Amino acid sequence: MHEPGDASVIAPDLMRDERTSALADAWRSLLRNKLALFGAVILAAVVAMAVFSPWIAPYDPSLQIPWEGRRQPLTLFDSGRFVLLGTDQLGRDLLSRIVYASRVTLVVSFTAVAVSGLIGLIIGVIAGYLGSWVDAVCMRLVDIFLAFPFELLALSIVAVTGPSLSVVVVVIALRVWVVYARVVRGATLAAKEKDFVQAAVALGASELRVVLVHVLPNVVTPAIVIATLYVGRVILIESALSFLGVGVPGSTPTWGGILGDGRAYIDTAWWIAFFPGLAIMITVLGVNLVGDWVRDYLDPRIQA
Amino acid sequence: MFRYIAGRCLQAVVVLVGIIAISFAILHLTGDPAALLLPESATEQDYQEIKSRMGFDRPLAEQFVQYMARAARLDFGVSYQQYRPAMTIVLERLPATFELAMVAFMIALLIALPVGILSATHRNTAVDYAAMSTALLGQSMPNFWLGLILILVFSLGLDLLPTSGRVSYGIEQRAVTGFYLFEGLFRLDWVLFADALKRVILPAVTAGLYSSARLTRLVRSSMLDVLSEDYVRTARAKGLSEGVVVNVHALKNAGIPLVTMAGIELGLLLGGTVVTETVFAWPGIGLLTIQALQNDDFPVIQAAVFLLALIFVVVNLVVDLLYAALDPRIRYA
């Protein structure tokens, strides 16, 4: 049994309270910020759209009815089929395709942000903590990747490997990791000088322990901020790659892909290109609003 | 100063070597670079020939040295679509991309500077909110979508501006270089200039969308930083007009970080016009690369990637040296 006053009895509760109150604090801050709340609602709606696509989409997104192609929004066919956003060049229901396309966009974007975050976090911490020539090498590596014209680099990689979901993720990660690496390196440099890190080193803690226990928690915040600020950028990049025809291939539609296909019909059926673009813009706007709030809430000084 | 310049140049060379190394790695990604450099119609004899001619049968380290030597001479092989050196083909397209990026850059600056300054001096007013909301919307909008909407409204709807191309048929013969817009301006050939300008507006707005939004936010935050400085208060206390305080004292100091950012932005614009060029059939490097991708013309793709990376490095080097000239603190740091 525990002695009265034993810290281990009290501490877990205290810690839980602190954590719930931090979450509650964040929640209250979000509720106060109307723009961020608006962004959060958009984001939640898009995520719901992706998760529940089969229930939300009125029709099968791949069902082609060629003689019902390129019909304008709000058309009611004799068959009873009603197309809110019109049909595409092959007579597929545009709304259903846009609903399903949210899946690829979200999966690719969040995976790419996570992958690049992990790479950037590791390289940033290593560069910042070890310093000297390791730092110099890592930072030149960052410069090299920044110098590449991103879209052309993506094209040249796809030219070699062919398009696939993993290639798209890797290509985006090649661009975005450098942003993390720079910010995390800066945060690591700052954390390294803190008294508690110096104390841990003086007490003989191993380097691995110092990095994992003392440095890492201090660089996670900027990494999270960059992640939220960059999801929007990544969605735009993914859409651009799909628009160019080097995005995720296959039967699943993507917003950029539908838009790219609709380009040829811009003079006769503007809606095919218009609505997927609108979906991209609304989603990115929602993400950016939330991202700005996360930055302001966690650390307003971080610049992406 | 010399130390700084030398160090910065050395750094640029290191980055260039890295860029070549990554291009080399991409070429060898599948393990059979010879196949990449040949069209599908190539025979076994062609395959063996290119393998020995490009040295793909040699050890990898030796190949890398050779690749590096060729890259230094801008030799990325021969396009098998056109049977001409890949770099020559890419360089021919450079003026189109350069003009597009420059005009986009100018539009971005023309929007960002006044709007950003106005936002900062009228902080938390309706002007500020309107400007920042527009900037946020601009950063959220896919530019290829904006491009299509511009075509829909201004070309197809109002019939004011053309949908594609750089100059009207027959006009390009008036130009000696590929820089139609600049040549028209400097030779005072208004027919050429007006025609090229009319065609560059929509693509440039499209390409500069993201930069405009980002630079506007940046100008605002840089101005806000300096407006609270002591020397600004001193300038006001001296009784200088608000216009002089903002446009001379504050802007000059806010301008230093902006020069670096603007340089990076220009570099990004030069390498980031692929989507815009596709939308407007603008015959620049981006469109060339897309076409090369469709034809599996790999030498052209590699030459394009390298040239634009090289330009980015040079632009940034120049900007950094300019920055050092503007701000003595950098040189001696």
XYZ file of C-alpha atoms in Angstrom:
637
model
C 0.000 0.000 0.000
C 1.056 3.572 -0.508
C 2.158 5.775 2.321
C 0.116 8.925 2.850
C 1.590 11.716 0.749
C 3.218 9.295 -1.698
C 3.651 11.282 -4.912
C 2.794 8.312 -7.114
C -0.708 8.219 -5.656
C -1.420 11.851 -6.304
C 0.644 12.500 -9.410
C -1.352 10.487 -11.997
C -4.530 12.359 -11.075
C -2.764 15.676 -11.113
C -1.303 14.889 -14.511
C -4.656 13.829 -15.894
C -6.262 17.014 -14.611
C -3.580 19.100 -16.209
C -3.975 17.340 -19.515
C -7.761 17.605 -19.596
C -7.578 21.238 -18.621
C -5.075 21.916 -21.421
C -7.449 20.301 -23.899
C -10.390 22.169 -22.426
C -8.400 25.371 -22.694
C -7.651 24.716 -26.355
C -11.316 23.918 -26.960
C -12.440 27.144 -25.303
C -9.918 29.116 -27.353
C -11.222 27.485 -30.523
C -14.817 28.343 -29.607
C -13.830 31.970 -29.043
C -12.116 32.263 -32.432
C -14.997 32.322 -34.927
C -12.807 32.017 -38.033
C -10.936 29.023 -36.648
C -14.216 27.426 -35.629
C -15.506 27.946 -39.154
C -12.330 26.285 -40.468
C -12.725 23.388 -38.039
C -16.313 22.838 -39.181
C -15.201 22.758 -42.838
C -12.409 20.329 -42.006
C -14.744 18.078 -40.008
C -17.227 18.095 -42.891
C -14.540 17.111 -45.421
C -13.257 14.326 -43.165
C -16.838 13.080 -42.708
C -17.318 13.237 -46.477
C -14.228 11.076 -46.993
C -15.113 8.539 -44.295
C -18.786 8.206 -45.206
C -18.479 8.639 -48.991
C -20.679 5.633 -49.879
C -23.507 6.986 -47.732
C -23.153 10.620 -48.785
C -22.617 10.212 -52.526
C -26.016 9.948 -54.209
C -24.731 7.720 -57.051
C -21.919 5.363 -57.962
C -19.052 7.729 -58.877
C -17.812 5.454 -61.675
C -21.204 4.754 -63.258
C -20.958 6.034 -66.833
C -24.094 7.009 -68.723
C -22.601 8.418 -71.955
C -25.845 9.835 -73.337
C -26.300 11.816 -70.123
C -22.856 13.434 -70.354
C -22.061 17.107 -69.793
C -25.480 18.002 -68.386
C -25.599 21.157 -66.358
C -26.130 21.331 -62.600
C -29.654 20.785 -61.263
C -30.644 18.507 -64.135
C -33.435 15.991 -63.530
C -33.320 13.092 -65.952
C -36.379 11.122 -67.117
C -34.951 8.152 -65.238
C -35.457 10.117 -62.034
C -31.725 10.685 -61.600
C -31.119 14.171 -60.229
C -27.642 15.628 -60.596
C -27.053 18.538 -58.242
C -23.691 19.548 -59.714
C -24.262 18.192 -63.210
C -22.527 15.315 -64.989
C -19.046 14.984 -66.442
C -18.067 14.149 -70.009
C -18.896 10.464 -69.488
C -22.216 11.105 -67.779
C -20.931 10.332 -64.285
C -22.502 12.235 -61.404
C -20.104 15.066 -60.580
C -21.213 15.421 -56.955
C -20.574 11.721 -56.247
C -17.149 11.935 -57.845
C -16.224 14.992 -55.795
C -17.398 13.303 -52.600
C -15.301 10.197 -53.273
C -12.313 12.260 -54.396
C -11.988 13.736 -50.904
C -10.591 10.341 -49.864
C -7.445 10.395 -52.000
C -6.780 14.030 -51.182
C -7.001 13.531 -47.426
C -5.092 10.239 -47.341
C -2.263 11.555 -49.531
C -2.048 14.920 -47.796
C -2.028 13.668 -44.232
C 0.367 10.817 -45.039
C 2.726 13.175 -46.867
C 2.672 15.679 -44.013
C 3.318 12.906 -41.489
C 6.144 11.324 -43.509
C 7.867 14.630 -44.164
C 7.346 15.609 -40.528
C 9.079 12.474 -39.355
C 12.019 12.930 -41.733
C 12.309 16.627 -40.951
C 12.047 16.021 -37.208
C 14.840 13.436 -37.222
C 17.182 15.455 -39.443
C 16.382 18.710 -37.670
C 17.091 17.287 -34.217
C 20.282 15.580 -35.385
C 21.539 18.743 -37.097
C 20.642 21.021 -34.224
C 21.872 18.734 -31.450
C 25.123 17.486 -32.947
C 26.033 20.768 -34.610
C 29.427 21.285 -36.364
C 29.897 19.409 -39.649
C 26.777 17.254 -39.248
C 24.740 20.441 -39.057
C 26.550 21.904 -42.072
C 25.882 18.774 -44.154
C 22.205 18.670 -43.182
C 21.680 22.346 -43.956
C 23.351 22.065 -47.368
C 21.045 19.111 -48.027
C 18.137 21.405 -47.191
C 19.487 24.034 -49.619
C 19.819 21.432 -52.363
C 16.226 20.267 -52.013
C 14.965 23.837 -51.840
C 16.748 24.678 -55.083
C 14.937 22.041 -57.132
C 11.979 23.350 -59.087
C 9.454 21.200 -57.282
C 6.940 20.464 -60.029
C 9.688 19.613 -62.511
C 11.404 17.373 -59.958
C 8.081 15.607 -59.453
C 7.697 15.183 -63.215
C 11.202 13.786 -63.573
C 10.679 11.248 -60.789
C 7.303 10.177 -62.159
C 8.905 9.883 -65.604
C 11.226 7.230 -64.154
C 8.935 5.394 -61.736
C 5.482 5.925 -63.213
C 2.691 7.475 -61.127
C 1.442 5.786 -57.955
C 0.141 6.754 -54.537
C 3.460 6.105 -52.805
C 5.390 8.062 -55.442
C 3.100 11.051 -54.895
C 3.646 10.863 -51.126
C 7.428 10.556 -51.545
C 7.572 13.403 -54.058
C 5.631 15.724 -51.754
C 7.713 14.636 -48.759
C 10.888 15.485 -50.691
C 9.658 19.065 -50.790
C 8.099 19.489 -47.362
C 10.658 17.814 -45.061
C 13.043 20.736 -45.468
C 10.549 23.107 -43.852
C 10.333 20.899 -40.761
C 14.072 20.334 -40.693
C 14.795 24.072 -40.583
C 12.252 24.899 -37.901
C 13.053 21.848 -35.754
C 16.781 22.558 -36.020
C 16.202 26.066 -34.719
C 14.050 24.795 -31.857
C 16.684 22.166 -31.008
C 19.436 24.774 -30.892
C 17.324 26.809 -28.488
C 16.393 23.810 -26.340
C 20.010 22.648 -26.127
C 20.951 25.830 -24.268
C 18.178 25.493 -21.683
C 19.249 24.900 -18.088
C 17.389 21.626 -17.659
C 19.118 20.121 -20.686
C 22.507 21.303 -19.451
C 21.634 19.862 -16.040
C 20.708 16.489 -17.523
C 23.998 16.409 -19.430
C 25.892 17.361 -16.256
C 24.132 14.582 -14.349
C 25.516 12.110 -16.858
C 22.402 11.320 -18.854
C 23.197 9.551 -22.131
C 22.925 11.619 -25.281
C 20.030 9.502 -26.529
C 18.169 10.094 -23.277
C 18.836 13.824 -23.382
C 17.524 14.018 -26.931
C 14.466 11.830 -26.403
C 13.415 13.018 -22.959
C 14.558 16.628 -22.815
C 15.006 17.995 -26.327
C 12.248 16.231 -28.278
C 9.300 17.474 -26.167
C 10.528 21.022 -26.802
C 10.574 20.713 -30.574
C 7.253 18.921 -30.981
C 5.247 22.146 -30.710
C 6.871 23.881 -33.686
C 6.612 20.632 -35.660
C 2.867 20.473 -34.985
C 2.462 24.106 -35.985
C 4.300 23.536 -39.268
C 2.207 20.430 -39.905
C -1.086 22.294 -39.549
C 0.180 25.234 -41.587
C 1.400 22.910 -44.324
C -1.565 20.576 -44.773
C -3.204 23.237 -46.946
C -0.088 23.652 -49.067
C 0.196 19.903 -49.468
C -3.428 19.590 -50.598
C -2.710 22.228 -53.260
C 0.450 20.381 -54.342
C -1.364 17.042 -54.538
C -4.143 18.634 -56.594
C -1.624 20.246 -58.926
C 0.121 16.898 -59.500
C -3.225 15.223 -60.234
C -4.145 18.117 -62.520
C -0.908 17.583 -64.449
C -1.700 13.889 -64.729
C 1.136 12.665 -62.522
C -0.914 12.212 -59.356
C -2.538 9.115 -57.895
C -3.708 6.966 -60.834
C -6.500 4.415 -60.913
C -10.250 4.353 -60.635
C -10.515 6.592 -57.569
C -11.133 10.150 -58.695
C -9.118 13.076 -57.336
C -10.165 16.722 -57.256
C -7.179 17.802 -59.318
C -7.761 14.940 -61.744
C -11.459 15.745 -62.337
C -10.490 19.396 -62.816
C -7.763 18.437 -65.287
C -10.185 16.285 -67.293
C -12.792 19.047 -67.214
C -10.348 21.557 -68.655
C -11.045 20.379 -72.189
C -14.751 21.135 -71.724
C -14.381 24.529 -70.081
C -16.251 26.291 -72.901
C -19.176 23.864 -73.030
C -19.380 22.413 -69.511
C -17.692 24.775 -67.054
C -19.027 22.944 -64.015
C -16.814 19.886 -64.502
C -13.711 21.989 -63.770
C -15.373 24.535 -61.521
C -16.757 22.415 -58.667
C -13.688 20.285 -57.890
C -11.659 23.512 -57.726
C -14.199 24.977 -55.354
C -13.921 21.840 -53.201
C -10.136 22.239 -53.100
C -10.365 25.908 -52.184
C -12.926 25.439 -49.415
C -10.958 22.540 -47.920
C -7.638 24.391 -48.012
C -9.285 27.507 -46.583
C -10.658 25.451 -43.686
C -7.275 23.861 -43.047
C -5.507 27.240 -43.221
C -7.926 28.859 -40.781
C -7.361 26.026 -38.314
C -3.609 26.181 -38.984
C -3.436 29.905 -38.219
C -5.298 29.334 -34.996
C -3.050 26.430 -33.946
C -0.015 28.636 -34.548
C -1.465 31.565 -32.612
C -2.522 29.267 -29.800
C 0.701 27.271 -29.449
C 3.381 29.734 -30.519
C 2.683 32.889 -32.542
C 6.388 33.434 -33.270
C 6.749 30.429 -35.569
C 6.997 31.383 -39.233
C 6.546 28.764 -41.912
C 33.330 41.246 -47.230
C 35.549 39.136 -49.495
C 35.360 36.279 -47.012
C 31.575 36.455 -47.035
C 31.344 36.504 -50.835
C 33.814 33.638 -51.212
C 32.025 31.568 -48.566
C 28.641 32.185 -50.109
C 29.898 31.276 -53.611
C 31.471 28.073 -52.328
C 28.169 27.189 -50.706
C 26.374 27.701 -54.042
C 28.852 25.354 -55.745
C 28.260 22.692 -53.087
C 24.507 22.979 -53.660
C 24.993 22.648 -57.423
C 27.062 19.488 -56.965
C 24.266 18.143 -54.750
C 21.689 18.944 -57.415
C 23.718 17.057 -60.012
C 24.070 14.128 -57.599
C 20.304 13.910 -57.120
C 19.674 14.185 -60.878
C 22.152 11.323 -61.290
C 20.335 9.323 -58.610
C 16.976 9.846 -60.335
C 18.473 8.700 -63.629
C 19.651 5.511 -61.918
C 16.477 4.999 -59.868
C 15.284 2.076 -61.973
C 18.781 0.632 -62.330
C 18.655 0.837 -66.129
C 19.395 4.403 -67.233
C 20.094 3.379 -70.816
C 16.470 2.313 -71.262
C 15.308 5.717 -69.979
C 17.348 7.578 -72.541
C 15.976 5.602 -75.453
C 12.608 5.719 -77.162
C 10.463 2.575 -77.154
C 11.258 1.962 -80.780
C 14.982 1.553 -80.016
C 16.676 -1.661 -81.080
C 19.009 -3.861 -79.065
C 21.875 -2.323 -81.046
C 20.804 1.217 -80.044
C 20.630 0.041 -76.458
C 24.163 -1.363 -76.473
C 25.439 1.701 -78.282
C 24.030 4.222 -75.807
C 25.176 2.035 -72.952
C 28.780 2.209 -74.055
C 28.598 5.786 -75.341
C 27.175 7.156 -72.078
C 29.393 4.795 -70.106
C 26.544 2.957 -68.351
C 28.646 -0.224 -68.449
C 31.344 1.445 -66.315
C 31.516 1.422 -62.494
C 28.984 3.738 -60.824
C 31.617 6.055 -59.322
C 33.248 6.581 -62.693
C 29.838 7.208 -64.246
C 29.117 9.841 -61.631
C 32.318 11.711 -62.377
C 31.497 11.622 -66.074
C 27.939 12.745 -65.450
C 29.239 15.622 -63.361
C 31.663 16.647 -66.102
C 28.885 16.592 -68.695
C 26.528 18.531 -66.409
C 29.213 21.201 -65.963
C 29.161 21.592 -69.752
C 25.327 21.605 -69.635
C 25.351 18.407 -71.695
C 22.360 16.257 -70.773
C 22.261 14.198 -73.933
C 20.199 14.432 -77.084
C 16.429 14.682 -77.261
C 15.241 11.754 -79.350
C 12.094 13.614 -80.241
C 14.023 16.365 -81.992
C 17.526 14.864 -82.332
C 19.094 18.007 -80.892
C 20.938 18.621 -77.601
C 18.374 18.605 -74.787
C 19.761 21.749 -73.178
C 19.484 23.733 -76.421
C 15.795 22.880 -76.609
C 15.260 23.904 -72.990
C 17.188 27.166 -73.413
C 14.983 28.102 -76.365
C 12.006 27.980 -74.019
C 13.681 30.003 -71.283
C 12.569 33.480 -72.500
C 8.888 32.449 -72.336
C 9.172 31.143 -68.782
C 11.374 34.069 -67.753
C 8.938 36.695 -69.018
C 5.987 34.930 -67.434
C 7.749 34.662 -64.069
C 8.992 38.267 -64.180
C 5.578 39.706 -64.967
C 4.004 37.481 -62.302
C 6.646 38.715 -59.867
C 5.967 42.352 -60.722
C 2.235 41.853 -60.297
C 2.872 40.187 -56.934
C 5.007 43.135 -55.791
C 2.539 45.711 -57.137
C -0.180 44.083 -55.063
C 1.825 43.108 -51.995
C 3.621 46.400 -51.285
C 0.701 48.871 -51.202
C -1.815 46.420 -49.750
C 0.625 45.118 -47.129
C 1.638 48.634 -46.043
C -1.969 49.809 -45.940
C -2.910 46.761 -43.877
C -0.135 47.451 -41.384
C -0.852 51.165 -41.011
C -4.573 50.499 -40.684
C -4.197 47.514 -38.420
C -7.451 45.950 -37.170
C -9.615 48.127 -39.358
C -11.985 47.054 -42.121
C -9.195 47.666 -44.685
C -6.861 45.305 -42.844
C -9.508 42.599 -42.450
C -10.519 42.816 -46.106
C -6.910 42.632 -47.279
C -5.980 39.749 -45.012
C -9.123 37.761 -45.875
C -8.356 38.189 -49.562
C -4.765 37.088 -48.968
C -5.966 34.029 -47.069
C -8.378 33.193 -49.879
C -5.549 33.654 -52.382
C -3.374 31.223 -50.465
C -6.184 28.678 -50.419
C -7.035 28.805 -54.110
C -5.484 26.325 -56.559
C -3.943 28.554 -59.231
C -4.842 26.240 -62.124
C -8.448 26.706 -61.079
C -8.077 30.485 -61.009
C -6.489 30.276 -64.467
C -9.480 28.392 -65.860
C -11.922 30.841 -64.271
C -9.981 33.764 -65.741
C -10.191 32.132 -69.170
C -13.898 31.489 -68.648
C -14.605 35.107 -67.669
C -12.138 37.245 -69.616
C -11.590 35.147 -72.738
C -14.694 33.085 -73.333
C -17.175 35.348 -71.550
C -16.086 38.935 -72.141
C -13.796 38.184 -75.099
C -11.247 40.712 -73.786
C -8.041 38.659 -73.620
C -6.758 35.651 -75.551
C -6.782 32.182 -73.995
C -3.321 30.986 -74.956
C 0.026 31.593 -76.588
C 2.582 34.389 -76.306
C 1.969 36.588 -79.364
C -0.542 36.717 -82.186
C 0.241 34.950 -85.449
C 2.679 36.951 -87.557
C 3.719 39.257 -84.735
C 6.625 37.114 -83.546
C 8.554 37.994 -86.706
C 8.926 41.519 -85.332
C 11.116 40.197 -82.526
C 14.772 39.219 -82.776
C 14.987 37.524 -79.360
C 12.477 35.333 -77.584
C 11.792 38.074 -75.051
C 8.804 39.531 -76.895
C 7.552 41.732 -74.098
C 10.920 43.181 -73.041
C 12.094 43.596 -76.606
C 8.883 45.419 -77.505
C 9.422 47.722 -74.554
C 13.085 48.498 -75.168
C 12.826 48.884 -78.935
C 9.660 50.928 -78.464
C 7.816 48.540 -80.750
C 4.382 49.127 -79.263
C 2.593 46.678 -81.527
C 4.815 43.855 -80.278
C 4.686 45.081 -76.681
C 0.907 45.522 -76.572
C 0.285 42.164 -78.167
C 2.659 40.330 -75.820
C 1.313 42.214 -72.799
C -2.283 41.335 -73.643
C -1.348 37.674 -73.720
C 0.811 37.582 -70.610
C -1.697 39.186 -68.219
C -3.922 36.195 -67.433
C -1.061 33.672 -67.142
C 0.947 36.076 -64.977
C -1.953 36.711 -62.607
C -2.416 32.939 -62.351
C 1.259 32.218 -61.739
C 1.638 35.090 -59.260
C -1.473 34.328 -57.211
C 0.222 32.481 -54.377
C 3.217 34.825 -54.267
C 0.964 37.888 -54.117
C -0.938 36.496 -51.165
C 2.154 35.367 -49.293
C 4.134 38.561 -49.937
C 1.175 40.729 -48.870
C 1.058 38.969 -45.512
C 4.816 39.244 -45.237
C 4.943 42.972 -46.036
C 2.258 43.549 -43.414
C 4.060 41.639 -40.672
C 7.477 43.192 -41.503
C 5.929 46.658 -41.418
C 4.190 45.952 -38.119
C 7.545 44.884 -36.673
C 9.332 48.111 -37.584
C 6.421 50.461 -36.911
C 6.824 49.815 -33.192
C 10.576 50.563 -33.265
C 12.095 53.546 -31.460
C 13.356 55.266 -34.594
C 9.838 55.320 -36.006
C 8.574 56.958 -32.843
C 11.466 59.423 -33.020
C 10.629 60.243 -36.627
C 7.028 60.898 -35.612
C 8.134 62.960 -32.623
C 10.266 65.120 -34.924
C 7.015 66.075 -36.578
C 7.575 64.260 -39.870
C 4.457 63.537 -41.855
C 2.988 60.086 -41.514
C 3.685 59.443 -45.200
C 7.407 60.089 -44.772
C 7.550 58.038 -41.594
C 5.895 55.017 -43.192
C 7.305 55.139 -46.702
C 10.851 56.248 -45.880
C 11.803 55.348 -42.337
C 9.746 52.221 -41.815
C 9.742 50.761 -45.323
C 13.501 51.065 -45.707
C 14.046 48.903 -42.639
C 11.230 46.500 -43.343
C 12.632 46.148 -46.848
C 15.762 44.230 -45.896
C 14.092 40.927 -44.968
C 11.686 41.498 -47.850
C 14.546 41.496 -50.380
C 15.512 37.962 -49.363
C 11.941 36.747 -49.402
C 11.261 38.404 -52.740
C 14.362 36.724 -54.163
C 13.218 33.311 -53.004
C 9.764 34.072 -54.380
C 11.205 34.950 -57.809
C 13.195 31.713 -57.811
C 10.076 29.745 -56.900
C 8.094 31.521 -59.624
C 10.690 30.643 -62.272
C 10.505 26.976 -61.357
C 6.798 26.931 -60.574
C 5.096 27.873 -63.812
C 4.403 24.317 -64.996
C 0.728 24.398 -64.065
C 0.165 27.897 -65.464
C 1.946 27.054 -68.703
C -0.245 23.968 -69.045
C -3.460 25.928 -68.510
C -2.570 28.697 -70.969
C -0.563 26.630 -73.487
C 2.329 28.992 -72.704
C 5.337 27.664 -74.634
C 7.825 27.756 -71.738
C 9.977 25.201 -69.969
C 7.059 23.824 -67.937
C 4.952 22.980 -70.949
C 8.033 21.566 -72.676
C 8.649 19.275 -69.703
C 5.047 18.041 -69.636
C 5.290 17.256 -73.341
C 8.661 15.576 -72.798
C 7.069 13.459 -70.058
C 4.304 12.353 -72.414
C 6.923 11.422 -75.026
C 9.280 9.805 -72.493
C 11.926 12.290 -73.641
C 14.023 11.967 -70.505
C 17.103 14.018 -71.520
C 14.897 17.085 -71.947
C 13.309 16.584 -68.506
C 16.720 16.320 -66.860
C 18.034 19.381 -68.670
C 14.956 21.386 -67.653
C 15.209 20.402 -63.986
C 18.904 21.230 -63.881
C 18.613 24.573 -65.665
C 15.861 25.848 -63.372
C 17.683 24.623 -60.263
C 20.807 26.414 -61.519
C 18.831 29.628 -62.024
C 17.325 29.324 -58.542
C 20.792 28.953 -56.998
C 22.182 31.918 -58.956
C 19.191 34.161 -58.148
C 19.531 33.363 -54.471
C 23.275 33.924 -54.531
C 22.770 37.358 -56.100
C 20.031 38.195 -53.584
C 22.222 37.177 -50.653
C 25.113 39.304 -51.902
C 22.700 42.194 -52.414
C 21.448 41.645 -48.904
C 24.992 41.816 -47.547
C 25.547 45.056 -49.441
C 22.358 46.504 -47.960
C 22.866 45.370 -44.405
C 26.446 45.570 -43.035
C 25.482 43.391 -40.068
C 25.359 40.341 -42.361
C 28.876 40.743 -43.777
C 30.580 40.808 -40.442
C 28.414 38.291 -38.630
